[in-house]
């Protein structure tokens, strides 16, 4: 499947780019979205005067921060239910406790590394283990 990012950005505009940034930074469904290549291509499209680069940057920043905060609140509010569940083939309580201990010991470093190296939404996991780092 060929994805024509410049055409996608032109058709969706600012709100499409911002929605993808929001979903990728804060929701578990965003991991498969083309975040880095989308932002690079959006910058290229903006260099062709089809989008305003400053509106694009400020909106992407706001949506990334909001997405991360929504992920944290979601994990904080609904994630504690996982501690009460029995183990299954997908979920093991010992992994959650191990993650919680690791986050409390290395929280800030862990978030930075995961966010910038792996682009995984750390807000949900941080909220889940109630890490305030």
PDB file of N, CA and C in Angstrom, residues 2-3 8-9 23 25 28 40-41 46 50 55 59 71 75 77 88 95 110-111 114-115 118 127:
ATOM      1  N   UNK A   2       0.629   2.126  -0.911  1.00  0.00           N
ATOM      2  CA  UNK A   2       1.404   3.356  -1.031  1.00  0.00           C
ATOM      3  C   UNK A   2       0.629   4.495  -0.382  1.00  0.00           C
ATOM      4  N   UNK A   3       1.296   5.213   0.499  1.00  0.00           N
ATOM      5  CA  UNK A   3       0.677   6.330   1.200  1.00  0.00           C
ATOM      6  C   UNK A   3       1.312   7.612   0.697  1.00  0.00           C
ATOM      7  N   UNK A   8      -2.018  13.608   1.446  1.00  0.00           N
ATOM      8  CA  UNK A   8      -2.780  13.437   2.683  1.00  0.00           C
ATOM      9  C   UNK A   8      -2.752  14.712   3.512  1.00  0.00           C
ATOM     10  N   UNK A   9      -1.584  15.326   3.620  1.00  0.00           N
ATOM     11  CA  UNK A   9      -1.453  16.560   4.399  1.00  0.00           C
ATOM     12  C   UNK A   9      -2.223  17.691   3.751  1.00  0.00           C
ATOM     13  N   UNK A  23      -2.963  11.573  18.562  1.00  0.00           N
ATOM     14  CA  UNK A  23      -3.174  10.133  18.719  1.00  0.00           C
ATOM     15  C   UNK A  23      -1.860   9.396  18.939  1.00  0.00           C
ATOM     16  N   UNK A  25       0.916  10.552  20.294  1.00  0.00           N
ATOM     17  CA  UNK A  25       1.581  10.853  21.559  1.00  0.00           C
ATOM     18  C   UNK A  25       0.788  10.418  22.774  1.00  0.00           C
ATOM     19  N   UNK A  28      -3.053   4.679  22.731  1.00  0.00           N
ATOM     20  CA  UNK A  28      -2.415   3.420  22.349  1.00  0.00           C
ATOM     21  C   UNK A  28      -2.643   3.064  20.893  1.00  0.00           C
ATOM     22  N   UNK A  40       7.859  15.479   9.088  1.00  0.00           N
ATOM     23  CA  UNK A  40       8.869  15.873   8.104  1.00  0.00           C
ATOM     24  C   UNK A  40       8.198  16.336   6.812  1.00  0.00           C
ATOM     25  N   UNK A  41       7.228  15.559   6.346  1.00  0.00           N
ATOM     26  CA  UNK A  41       6.527  15.903   5.111  1.00  0.00           C
ATOM     27  C   UNK A  41       5.672  17.152   5.289  1.00  0.00           C
ATOM     28  N   UNK A  46       4.853  22.796   4.124  1.00  0.00           N
ATOM     29  CA  UNK A  46       4.847  24.185   4.597  1.00  0.00           C
ATOM     30  C   UNK A  46       5.908  25.013   3.871  1.00  0.00           C
ATOM     31  N   UNK A  50       2.112  26.005   1.346  1.00  0.00           N
ATOM     32  CA  UNK A  50       0.762  25.441   1.385  1.00  0.00           C
ATOM     33  C   UNK A  50       0.225  25.408   2.811  1.00  0.00           C
ATOM     34  N   UNK A  55       2.032  28.022  12.517  1.00  0.00           N
ATOM     35  CA  UNK A  55       0.753  27.441  12.948  1.00  0.00           C
ATOM     36  C   UNK A  55       0.905  25.930  13.101  1.00  0.00           C
ATOM     37  N   UNK A  59       0.607  24.231  16.798  1.00  0.00           N
ATOM     38  CA  UNK A  59      -0.488  23.269  16.916  1.00  0.00           C
ATOM     39  C   UNK A  59       0.000  21.865  17.213  1.00  0.00           C
ATOM     40  N   UNK A  71      -3.413  10.732  27.774  1.00  0.00           N
ATOM     41  CA  UNK A  71      -2.933   9.377  28.033  1.00  0.00           C
ATOM     42  C   UNK A  71      -2.663   9.143  29.509  1.00  0.00           C
ATOM     43  N   UNK A  75      -4.655   6.449  31.808  1.00  0.00           N
ATOM     44  CA  UNK A  75      -3.969   5.400  32.555  1.00  0.00           C
ATOM     45  C   UNK A  75      -4.201   5.514  34.053  1.00  0.00           C
ATOM     46  N   UNK A  77      -6.811   6.910  35.595  1.00  0.00           N
ATOM     47  CA  UNK A  77      -8.200   6.666  35.967  1.00  0.00           C
ATOM     48  C   UNK A  77      -8.619   5.210  35.768  1.00  0.00           C
ATOM     49  N   UNK A  88      -3.876 -13.354  32.898  1.00  0.00           N
ATOM     50  CA  UNK A  88      -4.389 -13.975  31.679  1.00  0.00           C
ATOM     51  C   UNK A  88      -3.215 -14.158  30.729  1.00  0.00           C
ATOM     52  N   UNK A  95       4.264  -8.209  35.964  1.00  0.00           N
ATOM     53  CA  UNK A  95       4.881  -7.259  35.030  1.00  0.00           C
ATOM     54  C   UNK A  95       4.472  -5.830  35.361  1.00  0.00           C
ATOM     55  N   UNK A 110      13.384   7.317  32.329  1.00  0.00           N
ATOM     56  CA  UNK A 110      12.646   6.322  31.562  1.00  0.00           C
ATOM     57  C   UNK A 110      11.696   6.985  30.581  1.00  0.00           C
ATOM     58  N   UNK A 111      10.968   7.982  31.042  1.00  0.00           N
ATOM     59  CA  UNK A 111      10.018   8.658  30.160  1.00  0.00           C
ATOM     60  C   UNK A 111      10.724   9.317  28.990  1.00  0.00           C
ATOM     61  N   UNK A 114      12.052   6.513  26.534  1.00  0.00           N
ATOM     62  CA  UNK A 114      10.985   5.833  25.804  1.00  0.00           C
ATOM     63  C   UNK A 114      10.343   6.776  24.799  1.00  0.00           C
ATOM     64  N   UNK A 115      10.089   7.992  25.212  1.00  0.00           N
ATOM     65  CA  UNK A 115       9.407   8.941  24.338  1.00  0.00           C
ATOM     66  C   UNK A 115      10.251   9.297  23.123  1.00  0.00           C
ATOM     67  N   UNK A 118      11.842   5.514  21.290  1.00  0.00           N
ATOM     68  CA  UNK A 118      10.900   4.535  20.772  1.00  0.00           C
ATOM     69  C   UNK A 118       9.575   5.137  20.332  1.00  0.00           C
ATOM     70  N   UNK A 127       0.543   7.064  33.909  1.00  0.00           N
ATOM     71  CA  UNK A 127      -0.682   7.173  34.689  1.00  0.00           C
ATOM     72  C   UNK A 127      -1.078   5.868  35.327  1.00  0.00           C
TER      73      UNK A 127
END
